Coordinates of C-alpha atoms in Angstrom, one line a residue:
M1 CA 0.0 0.0 0.0
H2 CA 2.8 2.3 1.0
D3 CA 4.7 1.4 -2.2
A4 CA 1.6 2.2 -4.4
A5 CA 1.2 5.6 -2.7
A6 CA 4.9 6.4 -3.2
T7 CA 4.6 5.4 -6.8
G8 CA 1.6 7.6 -7.3
T9 CA 3.4 10.6 -5.6
S10 CA 6.4 10.0 -7.8
L11 CA 4.3 10.0 -11.0
L12 CA 2.6 13.2 -10.0
R13 CA 5.9 14.9 -9.1
D14 CA 7.5 13.7 -12.4
G15 CA 4.5 14.9 -14.4
F16 CA 4.5 18.3 -12.6
L17 CA 8.2 18.8 -13.4
L18 CA 8.1 17.6 -17.0
L19 CA 5.0 19.6 -17.9
G20 CA 6.3 22.7 -16.0
F21 CA 9.7 22.7 -17.8
A22 CA 8.1 21.8 -21.1
L23 CA 5.7 24.7 -20.8
V24 CA 8.4 27.2 -20.0
F25 CA 10.8 26.2 -22.7
V26 CA 8.3 25.6 -25.5
L27 CA 6.8 29.1 -24.9
L28 CA 10.3 30.6 -24.8
F29 CA 11.5 28.8 -28.0
R30 CA 8.3 29.6 -29.8
R31 CA 8.8 33.3 -28.8
L32 CA 12.3 33.1 -30.3
G33 CA 11.0 31.5 -33.5
L34 CA 12.9 28.3 -32.8
G35 CA 9.9 25.9 -32.7
A36 CA 8.3 23.7 -30.1
T37 CA 10.5 20.6 -30.8
L38 CA 13.7 22.3 -29.6
G39 CA 11.9 23.5 -26.5
F40 CA 10.8 20.0 -25.6
L41 CA 14.4 18.6 -26.3
V42 CA 16.1 21.3 -24.1
A43 CA 13.5 20.8 -21.3
G44 CA 14.2 17.1 -21.4
M45 CA 18.0 17.6 -21.3
L46 CA 17.6 19.8 -18.2
V47 CA 15.3 17.6 -16.1
G48 CA 17.1 14.4 -17.2
P49 CA 19.6 12.3 -15.3
Q50 CA 22.7 14.1 -16.8
V51 CA 21.9 17.7 -15.7
L52 CA 19.4 18.3 -12.9
N53 CA 18.3 14.6 -12.4
M54 CA 14.9 15.7 -11.2
V55 CA 12.7 12.9 -12.7
G56 CA 12.8 9.1 -12.9
E57 CA 14.3 7.0 -15.6
P58 CA 13.4 8.1 -19.1
E59 CA 13.2 4.5 -20.3
A60 CA 10.1 4.1 -18.1
M61 CA 8.2 6.6 -20.2
Q62 CA 9.4 5.4 -23.5
G63 CA 6.4 3.1 -24.2
V64 CA 3.9 5.9 -23.6
A65 CA 6.0 8.4 -25.5
D66 CA 6.2 6.1 -28.5
L67 CA 2.4 6.4 -28.8
G68 CA 3.0 10.0 -29.9
I69 CA 4.9 8.7 -33.0
T70 CA 2.1 6.2 -33.6
L71 CA -0.5 9.0 -33.6
L72 CA 1.7 11.2 -35.7
L73 CA 1.9 8.5 -38.4
F74 CA -1.9 8.1 -38.2
V75 CA -2.4 11.8 -38.8
V76 CA 0.1 11.7 -41.7
G77 CA -1.9 8.9 -43.3
L78 CA -5.1 10.9 -42.8
E79 CA -3.6 13.8 -44.7
L80 CA -2.9 11.6 -47.8
N81 CA -6.0 12.4 -49.6
P82 CA -5.8 10.4 -52.9
S83 CA -7.0 13.3 -55.1
R84 CA -4.5 15.7 -53.6
L85 CA -1.7 13.1 -54.1
W86 CA -2.6 12.7 -57.7
K87 CA -2.5 16.5 -58.4
M88 CA 0.9 16.7 -56.8
K89 CA 2.3 13.5 -58.2
R90 CA 5.0 15.1 -60.3
D91 CA 6.5 17.1 -57.4
I92 CA 6.1 14.3 -54.9
L93 CA 7.6 11.6 -57.0
G94 CA 10.1 13.9 -58.7
L95 CA 11.3 16.5 -56.3
G96 CA 10.6 14.4 -53.2
L97 CA 12.2 11.2 -54.4
L98 CA 15.3 12.9 -55.7
Q99 CA 15.7 15.0 -52.5
V100 CA 15.5 12.0 -50.1
T101 CA 17.6 9.8 -52.2
L102 CA 20.4 12.2 -53.2
C103 CA 20.6 14.0 -49.8
G104 CA 20.5 10.7 -48.0
L105 CA 23.3 9.1 -50.1
A106 CA 25.4 12.3 -50.0
V107 CA 25.2 12.6 -46.2
A108 CA 25.8 8.8 -45.8
G109 CA 28.9 9.1 -48.0
I110 CA 30.3 11.8 -45.8
I111 CA 29.5 9.9 -42.6
S112 CA 31.3 6.8 -44.0
L113 CA 34.4 9.0 -44.4
V114 CA 34.6 9.7 -40.7
G115 CA 34.9 6.0 -39.7
F116 CA 31.4 4.5 -39.8
S117 CA 30.6 1.2 -41.5
P118 CA 28.5 1.4 -44.7
A119 CA 25.4 0.0 -42.9
A120 CA 25.8 2.5 -40.0
A121 CA 26.4 5.3 -42.5
L122 CA 23.2 4.5 -44.3
A123 CA 21.3 4.1 -41.0
L124 CA 22.4 7.6 -40.0
G125 CA 22.6 9.3 -43.4
L126 CA 19.2 8.4 -44.8
P127 CA 17.3 9.8 -41.7
L128 CA 19.3 13.1 -42.0
A129 CA 17.8 13.6 -45.5
L130 CA 14.5 14.3 -43.8
S131 CA 13.6 17.9 -42.8
S132 CA 11.5 19.2 -39.9
T133 CA 7.8 19.4 -40.9
A134 CA 7.0 20.9 -37.5
Q135 CA 9.4 23.8 -38.2
V136 CA 9.0 24.3 -42.0
L137 CA 5.2 24.5 -42.2
P138 CA 4.8 27.3 -39.6
L139 CA 7.5 29.3 -41.5
L140 CA 5.6 28.9 -44.7
R141 CA 2.3 29.8 -43.1
S142 CA 3.6 32.9 -41.3
S143 CA 5.2 34.2 -44.6
G144 CA 1.9 33.5 -46.5
R145 CA 3.7 31.2 -49.0
L146 CA 2.2 27.9 -48.2
R147 CA -0.4 28.0 -51.0
T148 CA 2.0 29.5 -53.6
P149 CA 3.8 27.3 -56.2
F150 CA 6.9 27.6 -54.1
G151 CA 5.1 26.5 -50.9
E152 CA 3.4 23.6 -52.8
R153 CA 6.8 22.3 -53.9
A154 CA 8.2 22.5 -50.4
F155 CA 5.1 20.7 -49.1
A156 CA 5.4 18.0 -51.7
I157 CA 9.0 17.3 -50.6
L158 CA 7.9 17.2 -46.9
L159 CA 5.0 14.9 -47.9
F160 CA 7.3 12.4 -49.6
Q161 CA 9.6 12.6 -46.6
D162 CA 6.7 11.6 -44.4
L163 CA 5.9 8.8 -46.9
S164 CA 9.5 7.6 -46.8
I165 CA 9.5 7.0 -43.0
I166 CA 8.0 3.5 -43.4
P167 CA 10.5 2.4 -46.1
L168 CA 13.4 3.8 -44.0
I169 CA 12.2 1.9 -40.9
T170 CA 12.1 -1.2 -43.1
I171 CA 15.6 -0.7 -44.5
I172 CA 17.0 -0.3 -41.0
A173 CA 15.2 -3.4 -39.8
A174 CA 16.6 -5.4 -42.8
M175 CA 20.1 -4.4 -41.9
S176 CA 19.6 -5.2 -38.2
R177 CA 22.5 -6.9 -36.3
N178 CA 20.3 -7.5 -33.2
P179 CA 20.2 -11.3 -32.3
A180 CA 16.6 -10.9 -31.3
D181 CA 15.7 -9.8 -34.8
A182 CA 17.8 -12.6 -36.3
G183 CA 15.6 -15.1 -34.5
G184 CA 12.5 -13.7 -36.2
P185 CA 10.8 -14.7 -39.4
P186 CA 12.8 -14.6 -42.7
G187 CA 12.5 -11.5 -44.9
W188 CA 10.2 -13.2 -47.4
L189 CA 7.8 -14.2 -44.7
L190 CA 7.8 -10.6 -43.2
T191 CA 6.9 -9.3 -46.7
V192 CA 3.9 -11.7 -46.8
Y193 CA 2.9 -10.7 -43.3
T194 CA 3.1 -7.0 -44.3
F195 CA 1.1 -7.4 -47.5
A196 CA -1.6 -9.5 -45.7
A197 CA -1.7 -7.0 -42.7
V198 CA -2.2 -4.0 -45.0
V199 CA -4.9 -5.8 -47.1
G200 CA -6.6 -6.8 -43.8
L201 CA -6.5 -3.3 -42.4
V202 CA -7.9 -1.8 -45.6
A203 CA -10.7 -4.3 -45.6
A204 CA -11.4 -3.7 -41.9
G205 CA -11.5 0.0 -42.6
R206 CA -14.0 -0.3 -45.4
F207 CA -16.3 -2.9 -43.8
L208 CA -15.9 -2.4 -40.1
I209 CA -14.4 1.0 -39.1
R210 CA -16.4 3.2 -41.5
P211 CA -19.7 1.6 -40.5
L212 CA -18.7 2.0 -36.9
F213 CA -18.1 5.8 -37.4
R214 CA -21.3 6.1 -39.3
F215 CA -23.2 4.4 -36.4
I216 CA -21.5 6.7 -33.8
G217 CA -22.2 9.8 -35.9
N218 CA -25.9 8.9 -36.0
M219 CA -25.9 8.5 -32.3
G220 CA -24.4 12.0 -31.9
E221 CA -21.9 10.7 -29.2
R222 CA -18.8 12.8 -29.8
E223 CA -17.0 11.2 -26.8
M224 CA -17.4 7.8 -28.4
F225 CA -16.0 9.2 -31.6
V226 CA -12.8 10.0 -29.7
F227 CA -12.7 6.5 -28.2
A228 CA -13.3 4.9 -31.6
A229 CA -10.5 7.0 -33.2
L230 CA -8.0 6.0 -30.5
F231 CA -9.1 2.4 -30.7
T232 CA -8.5 2.3 -34.5
V233 CA -5.0 3.6 -34.1
I234 CA -3.9 1.4 -31.2
A235 CA -5.6 -1.7 -32.6
S236 CA -3.8 -1.2 -36.0
A237 CA -0.5 -0.7 -34.3
A238 CA -1.1 -3.7 -32.0
L239 CA -1.8 -6.0 -34.9
M240 CA 1.5 -5.0 -36.6
E241 CA 3.4 -5.5 -33.3
W242 CA 1.8 -9.0 -32.9
L243 CA 3.0 -9.9 -36.5
G244 CA 6.5 -8.6 -35.7
L245 CA 6.1 -5.6 -38.0
S246 CA 6.4 -1.8 -37.5
T247 CA 3.7 -0.3 -35.3
A248 CA 4.2 2.9 -37.2
L249 CA 3.2 1.1 -40.4
G250 CA -0.1 0.0 -38.8
A251 CA -1.0 3.5 -37.7
F252 CA 0.0 4.9 -41.1
V253 CA -2.2 2.4 -43.0
A254 CA -5.1 3.1 -40.6
G255 CA -4.9 6.8 -41.4
V256 CA -4.6 6.1 -45.2
M257 CA -7.7 3.9 -45.2
L258 CA -9.7 6.7 -43.6
A259 CA -8.2 9.6 -45.6
D260 CA -10.9 9.7 -48.1
S261 CA -13.8 9.2 -45.7
P262 CA -16.3 11.9 -44.6
Y263 CA -14.9 11.5 -41.0
R264 CA -11.3 12.6 -41.8
H265 CA -11.4 16.1 -40.4
E266 CA -13.3 15.1 -37.2
L267 CA -10.8 12.3 -36.6
E268 CA -7.9 14.7 -37.0
A269 CA -9.5 17.2 -34.6
D270 CA -10.2 14.4 -32.0
V271 CA -6.7 12.8 -32.2
E272 CA -4.7 16.1 -32.4
P273 CA -4.7 16.9 -28.6
F274 CA -3.5 13.4 -27.8
R275 CA -0.9 13.4 -30.6
T276 CA 0.5 16.8 -29.4
I277 CA 0.8 15.8 -25.8
L278 CA 2.3 12.4 -26.5
L279 CA 4.6 13.7 -29.2
G280 CA 5.8 16.3 -26.8
L281 CA 6.5 13.6 -24.2
F282 CA 8.4 11.7 -26.9
F283 CA 10.8 14.6 -27.5
L284 CA 11.1 15.2 -23.7
T285 CA 12.2 11.6 -23.4
V286 CA 14.7 12.0 -26.3
G287 CA 16.2 15.0 -24.6
M288 CA 16.5 13.1 -21.3
M289 CA 18.2 10.2 -23.0
L290 CA 20.8 12.2 -25.0
N291 CA 24.3 11.3 -23.8
L292 CA 25.5 14.8 -23.0
E293 CA 28.9 13.5 -21.9
A294 CA 29.6 12.0 -25.3
I295 CA 28.5 15.2 -27.0
A296 CA 30.7 17.3 -24.7
E297 CA 33.7 15.1 -25.6
R298 CA 33.3 15.8 -29.3
P299 CA 31.7 19.3 -29.6
F300 CA 33.6 20.1 -32.8
F301 CA 32.4 17.0 -34.5
V302 CA 28.8 17.9 -33.6
I303 CA 29.2 21.5 -34.9
G304 CA 31.1 20.5 -38.0
M305 CA 28.6 17.8 -38.9
A306 CA 25.7 20.1 -38.4
L307 CA 27.2 22.7 -40.7
T308 CA 28.1 20.0 -43.2
L309 CA 24.5 18.7 -43.1
I310 CA 23.1 22.1 -43.8
A311 CA 25.5 22.9 -46.6
V312 CA 25.1 19.5 -48.3
K313 CA 21.3 19.5 -48.2
A314 CA 21.0 23.1 -49.2
A315 CA 23.4 22.5 -52.2
V316 CA 21.7 19.3 -53.3
I317 CA 18.1 20.7 -53.0
F318 CA 19.3 23.9 -54.9
A319 CA 20.6 21.7 -57.7
I320 CA 17.4 19.7 -57.8
G321 CA 15.3 22.9 -57.9
M322 CA 17.4 24.2 -60.9
M323 CA 16.8 20.8 -62.6
F324 CA 13.1 21.4 -62.2
R325 CA 13.4 24.9 -63.8
M326 CA 12.9 26.9 -60.6
S327 CA 14.6 30.3 -60.6
W328 CA 17.9 30.4 -58.7
R329 CA 16.3 32.5 -55.9
A330 CA 13.4 30.0 -55.4
A331 CA 15.8 27.1 -55.6
L332 CA 18.1 28.7 -53.0
A333 CA 15.1 29.5 -50.7
L334 CA 13.9 25.8 -51.0
G335 CA 17.4 24.6 -50.2
V336 CA 17.8 26.8 -47.1
L337 CA 14.3 26.1 -45.9
L338 CA 14.7 22.3 -45.9
S339 CA 18.4 22.2 -44.9
Q340 CA 17.9 21.1 -41.3
G341 CA 17.4 17.6 -39.9
G342 CA 13.9 16.6 -38.9
E343 CA 12.1 15.2 -35.8
F344 CA 11.8 11.8 -37.4
G345 CA 15.6 11.5 -37.3
F346 CA 15.3 10.9 -33.5
V347 CA 12.9 8.0 -34.2
L348 CA 15.1 6.4 -36.8
F349 CA 18.3 6.9 -34.8
A350 CA 16.6 5.0 -31.9
Q351 CA 15.7 2.2 -34.4
A352 CA 19.3 2.1 -35.6
A353 CA 20.5 1.8 -32.0
N354 CA 18.0 -1.0 -31.3
A355 CA 19.1 -2.8 -34.4
Q356 CA 22.8 -2.5 -33.2
L357 CA 23.8 -0.7 -36.3
V358 CA 25.2 2.2 -34.3
A359 CA 26.2 2.6 -30.6
P360 CA 23.8 4.6 -28.3
D361 CA 26.5 7.3 -28.0
A362 CA 26.5 7.7 -31.7
A363 CA 22.7 8.0 -31.8
S364 CA 23.1 10.8 -29.1
L365 CA 25.7 12.6 -31.2
F366 CA 23.6 12.6 -34.3
G367 CA 20.5 13.6 -32.3
A368 CA 22.5 16.6 -31.2
I369 CA 23.5 17.3 -34.8
V370 CA 19.8 17.3 -35.8
T371 CA 19.0 19.6 -32.8
L372 CA 21.7 22.1 -33.7
S373 CA 20.7 22.1 -37.4
M374 CA 17.1 22.8 -36.5
A375 CA 18.1 25.7 -34.3
T376 CA 20.0 27.4 -37.2
T377 CA 17.0 27.4 -39.6
P378 CA 15.3 30.6 -38.5
F379 CA 18.6 32.5 -38.5
L380 CA 19.6 31.1 -41.9
M381 CA 16.2 32.2 -43.3
A382 CA 16.6 35.7 -41.9
A383 CA 20.3 36.0 -43.1
T384 CA 19.5 34.9 -46.7
K385 CA 16.2 36.8 -47.0
R386 CA 17.6 39.6 -49.2
F387 CA 19.1 37.1 -51.7
R388 CA 16.1 34.9 -51.8
E389 CA 13.2 37.4 -52.0
A390 CA 14.5 40.4 -54.0
P391 CA 13.0 40.8 -56.5
V392 CA 9.9 38.7 -55.8
E393 CA 9.4 36.0 -58.4
R394 CA 6.5 36.2 -60.7
E395 CA 5.2 32.8 -59.6
E396 CA 5.1 34.0 -56.0
R397 CA 2.9 37.0 -56.9
E398 CA 0.3 35.0 -58.7
A399 CA -2.8 34.0 -56.9
P400 CA -2.3 30.5 -55.5
K401 CA -4.0 27.6 -57.2
A402 CA -4.5 25.6 -54.0
D403 CA -6.3 22.3 -53.9
G404 CA -7.4 23.4 -50.5
A405 CA -10.7 25.3 -50.2
N406 CA -11.2 29.0 -50.4
A407 CA -14.5 28.7 -48.5
L408 CA -15.7 26.5 -45.6
I409 CA -19.5 26.0 -45.5
I410 CA -20.8 24.7 -42.2
G411 CA -24.2 23.1 -42.6
Y412 CA -25.3 21.4 -45.8
G413 CA -29.0 21.6 -45.5
R414 CA -31.3 23.3 -47.9
F415 CA -29.7 26.7 -47.2
G416 CA -26.1 25.5 -47.3
Q417 CA -26.7 23.6 -50.5
T418 CA -27.8 26.7 -52.3
V419 CA -24.8 28.7 -51.1
A420 CA -22.4 25.9 -52.0
Q421 CA -23.9 25.6 -55.5
M422 CA -23.5 29.3 -56.2
L423 CA -19.9 29.2 -55.1
I424 CA -19.0 26.1 -57.0
A425 CA -20.7 27.5 -60.1
S426 CA -18.2 30.4 -59.8
N427 CA -15.3 27.9 -59.6
I428 CA -14.7 28.7 -55.9
P429 CA -13.3 25.6 -54.1
V430 CA -15.4 24.7 -51.0
T431 CA -15.2 22.4 -48.0
L432 CA -18.5 21.2 -46.7
I433 CA -19.1 20.1 -43.1
D434 CA -22.2 18.7 -41.5
T435 CA -23.2 16.3 -38.7
D436 CA -26.1 14.6 -40.5
V437 CA -24.8 11.2 -41.5
E438 CA -27.8 10.3 -43.7
M439 CA -27.5 13.6 -45.5
I440 CA -23.8 13.0 -46.0
D441 CA -24.5 9.6 -47.6
V442 CA -27.2 11.0 -49.8
A443 CA -24.9 13.9 -50.9
S444 CA -22.1 11.5 -51.8
G445 CA -24.6 9.8 -54.2
F446 CA -24.8 13.1 -56.1
G447 CA -21.0 13.5 -56.2
A448 CA -20.8 16.0 -53.3
K449 CA -18.0 15.5 -50.7
V450 CA -19.3 16.4 -47.3
Y451 CA -17.2 15.9 -44.2
F452 CA -18.7 14.8 -40.9
G453 CA -18.0 17.0 -38.0
D454 CA -19.1 19.8 -35.6
G455 CA -18.2 22.9 -37.5
T456 CA -18.7 25.1 -34.4
R457 CA -15.5 23.6 -32.9
I458 CA -12.4 25.7 -33.5
E459 CA -10.1 22.7 -33.9
M460 CA -12.5 21.1 -36.4
L461 CA -12.4 24.3 -38.5
R462 CA -8.6 24.3 -38.3
Q463 CA -8.3 20.7 -39.5
A464 CA -10.7 21.5 -42.4
G465 CA -8.4 24.3 -43.6
A466 CA -9.8 27.5 -41.9
D467 CA -6.3 28.9 -41.6
E468 CA -6.0 29.3 -45.3
A469 CA -9.7 29.9 -46.1
E470 CA -11.0 33.3 -47.3
L471 CA -14.6 32.6 -46.3
I472 CA -16.3 30.8 -43.4
L473 CA -20.0 30.5 -43.9
F474 CA -22.3 29.2 -41.1
C475 CA -25.4 27.9 -42.8
L476 CA -26.8 25.9 -39.9
D477 CA -30.5 25.3 -39.2
G478 CA -32.0 27.0 -36.1
D479 CA -30.5 29.6 -33.8
Q480 CA -27.1 27.9 -33.1
I481 CA -24.6 30.7 -33.6
S482 CA -23.6 32.8 -30.6
A483 CA -21.6 36.0 -30.4
E484 CA -18.9 34.2 -28.4
L485 CA -18.4 31.7 -31.2
I486 CA -18.0 34.4 -33.8
E487 CA -15.4 36.2 -31.6
A488 CA -13.5 32.9 -31.1
V489 CA -13.6 32.0 -34.8
H490 CA -12.4 35.5 -35.8
D491 CA -9.6 35.4 -33.2
A492 CA -8.5 32.0 -34.5
F493 CA -8.8 32.8 -38.3
P494 CA -8.6 36.6 -38.7
K495 CA -8.0 36.3 -42.5
A496 CA -11.4 34.8 -43.2
A497 CA -14.6 36.8 -43.8
I498 CA -17.4 35.3 -41.7
Y499 CA -21.0 35.0 -42.9
V500 CA -23.9 33.7 -40.8
R501 CA -27.3 32.5 -41.6
G502 CA -29.5 34.4 -39.2
Y503 CA -32.6 32.6 -37.7
D504 CA -34.6 35.7 -36.8
R505 CA -34.4 39.3 -35.6
R506 CA -33.2 38.1 -32.2
S507 CA -30.1 36.5 -33.8
M508 CA -29.5 39.7 -35.8
I509 CA -29.6 41.7 -32.5
R510 CA -27.4 39.2 -30.7
L511 CA -24.7 39.1 -33.4
S512 CA -24.5 42.9 -33.9
G513 CA -21.1 44.3 -33.1
T514 CA -19.3 41.0 -33.7
P515 CA -16.6 40.8 -36.4
I516 CA -18.8 39.3 -39.2
A517 CA -19.0 40.3 -42.8
A518 CA -22.8 39.8 -42.8
V519 CA -25.8 38.1 -41.2
V520 CA -28.4 37.0 -43.8
R521 CA -31.9 36.5 -42.4
E522 CA -32.9 33.1 -43.8
V523 CA -36.5 33.9 -44.9
M524 CA -36.5 37.6 -45.6
E525 CA -35.6 37.5 -49.3
S526 CA -38.0 34.6 -50.0
A527 CA -40.8 36.4 -48.2
V528 CA -40.2 39.7 -50.1
K529 CA -40.2 37.7 -53.4
M530 CA -43.5 36.1 -52.5
A531 CA -45.0 39.5 -51.6
R532 CA -43.9 40.8 -55.0
L533 CA -45.5 37.9 -56.8
A534 CA -48.7 38.4 -54.8
L535 CA -48.8 42.1 -55.8
E536 CA -48.2 41.2 -59.4
E537 CA -51.2 38.8 -59.3
L538 CA -53.3 41.7 -58.0
E539 CA -52.1 43.8 -61.0
V540 CA -50.3 46.4 -59.0
S541 CA -47.9 48.3 -61.2
P542 CA -44.2 47.5 -61.1
E543 CA -43.4 51.0 -60.0
D544 CA -45.8 50.7 -57.0
I545 CA -44.4 47.2 -56.1
G546 CA -40.8 48.6 -56.2
R547 CA -41.9 51.6 -54.0
A548 CA -43.6 49.3 -51.5
E549 CA -40.5 47.1 -51.3
D550 CA -38.2 50.1 -50.8
M551 CA -40.5 51.5 -48.0
Y552 CA -40.6 48.2 -46.2
R553 CA -36.9 47.7 -46.4
A554 CA -36.2 51.2 -45.1
R555 CA -38.6 50.9 -42.2
D556 CA -37.3 47.4 -41.4
K557 CA -33.8 48.7 -41.3
E558 CA -34.7 51.6 -39.0
R559 CA -36.6 49.2 -36.7
L560 CA -33.7 46.8 -36.5
K561 CA -31.3 49.7 -35.7
K562 CA -33.5 50.7 -32.8
Q563 CA -33.7 47.1 -31.6
I564 CA -29.9 46.7 -31.7
E565 CA -29.3 50.1 -29.9
T566 CA -31.8 49.2 -27.1
G567 CA -31.3 45.5 -27.0
N568 CA -35.1 45.2 -26.9
V569 CA -36.9 43.2 -29.6
Q570 CA -40.1 45.3 -28.9
A571 CA -38.4 48.6 -29.9
G572 CA -39.3 50.3 -33.2
R573 CA -42.9 49.2 -33.2
D574 CA -43.8 52.5 -34.7
R575 CA -42.0 51.5 -37.9
I576 CA -44.4 48.6 -38.6
F577 CA -47.0 49.1 -41.3
T578 CA -50.5 48.8 -40.0
Q579 CA -53.9 48.7 -41.7
P580 CA -56.1 51.8 -41.4
G581 CA -58.0 51.9 -38.1
R582 CA -55.9 49.2 -36.5
E583 CA -53.2 49.7 -33.8
P584 CA -49.8 47.9 -34.2

C-alpha cells in the first residue's frame, strides 16, 4: 500500500516537473522563433539524469512516449487524400524522391568517411535527409507562401519525406544486427505478413471501421468518436506488433484507409490533442536520453557535422530545384528552408541503435546534430532573405491555385446547399461540413463530398483548412450561432470573412457588433419575393411594387437599428406598417 502511494506521488511529481519545464521552454523557444520541438528537447535535457536529475528513468516513459509517434503517423496517413496526391504526383515523385535519395546518399557518404561502416552510415545518413515538418510548415504559413507554387513544392517534398519514413524503418530493420531480430521470421515471410496485414487493415477500414463511425455519428456521441479513433490507431499498431512488424506502419495504414472518408477532419480534430501531448512527451524523453557527456567530448564533431549537413542538403536541393526549372532564388530558398534535420531523425536513430547498427552514444551525437541544425534554420532564413526574395518572383505574386478550399461551409441543409452551388458555379473551391450522417451519404450519391464534424469547434475548423480559407459561412439550421463563437472564430482565423445564416431578428440583434461580414436572415428575401408575386397577381404596377419594397426595407432597417441600440426586440414598433383603423 505504501509502495503504491509512493509510486503515485512519484508520478505526480515527475508529471508536474516535466510539464512545467516543457511549458516554460516551449513558450520561450516559440517566442524566439525556434519551434516547439527544440523547446521539448532542451527541457528534457535539463530535467534528465545528466543535468538536474529531477525525474525518474526516461526509459520508463518510452512506451507511452512512442504512442506520440504512432498517432503522428496516423495523422500523416489521414492527410494523404488520394485526389491531392494525384494532383501533386510530379512534385512528390520527382522533387521528393530525388531529395530524399540524393541527400541521404550524399550525407551517408560523408559519414562513412569519418569512420562509420557502410550499414551504419546508411542508417544515419538516410534519416538526415528528412527535414522538420514541424518547423517548416509554420514558417511557410507565417510568410503567406504555403499556397504558392513555391510552398506547394516544399510541401510536396515534406510529404514524400513523411511517406518515406515507413521504407526507412524497413531498411534499418533489414540491416539489423540484433540477435533478437535474427531469430524472427525470414525476410520473405515478413513481406507476406506486411502485405496480408495491409490488405486486412484496408478491408477492416471499409467494412468495419467506416460503418462504426457512421453508427456513432448517427448517435451524436462525440466522446465515443474519440474512443473509436484511438481504438482504431492502437488496434492497428497492436496488430502489426503481434506480427513482428512496425507499429508505425499499422497506424499509417489506418490513417490512409480513412483519408478519403467523410470522417477525416473530425478524426484529425479528435486525435490532435493526444498526438500533441504524447509527441511532446516523446521529445522530452529523447532530450532526457541524450548522452551529453559523449556530446561534450566531441563538440567540434557535432558542430562540424551540423554545418556540413546544412551545406550539403542546401546544395543538393538547390541543384534539384534548378533541374526542375525553378529560378535560382526560389531554388536557394527551398534549399535553405529544408536544410535542417527533422524530428523523425530521432525515431530512426533509436531504431538504428536498437538494431545494433550504431552505438547509443553515436545516436546521441547525431541527435545533437539534428537539434543544432534545427536551431539554425530561423537564423539562416533571416540571413538569406535579401538574396532569396528580391526581386519577388512572378510565380510568387500569382494567386495561389490551391487544392485546399477558399471557403468553408458549415451546414449542408437546404440553405447551405444553395450557397455551395452558387460558389461552385463560380469555380470557388469549398469544403462542406455537417453532422447529419444520412444527408452526407445522400450527398455522396450526387457527387458532393461532405465531411462529418461539428463545424462550431475551432479545432475542427482548423483541421478543415480554416487557416487558409478566405470565407467561413455558417449555414446551420436553427439559432445555433452565438456572439462568443463568432469572436472565437475571428480570433483563430482573422484572415477569413465570416458570414452567418440568421434565424430571426433576435439572432441579428445578438450578433450585432461581432466581427462578421454579414448576417443573412434566412426567410426575408424569399418572403419579399412572395409578396412581389402576390402584388403582381393583383395587377399592382411594377413602380408601386418597387416603391412598397423600398418603403418596407427602409422601415425594417430603422426598426432593426433601434432594436440593436436598445437590445429590446419590442423597440421600433412605430415603424411597422398597420392597416387603417388598427393599432400595431
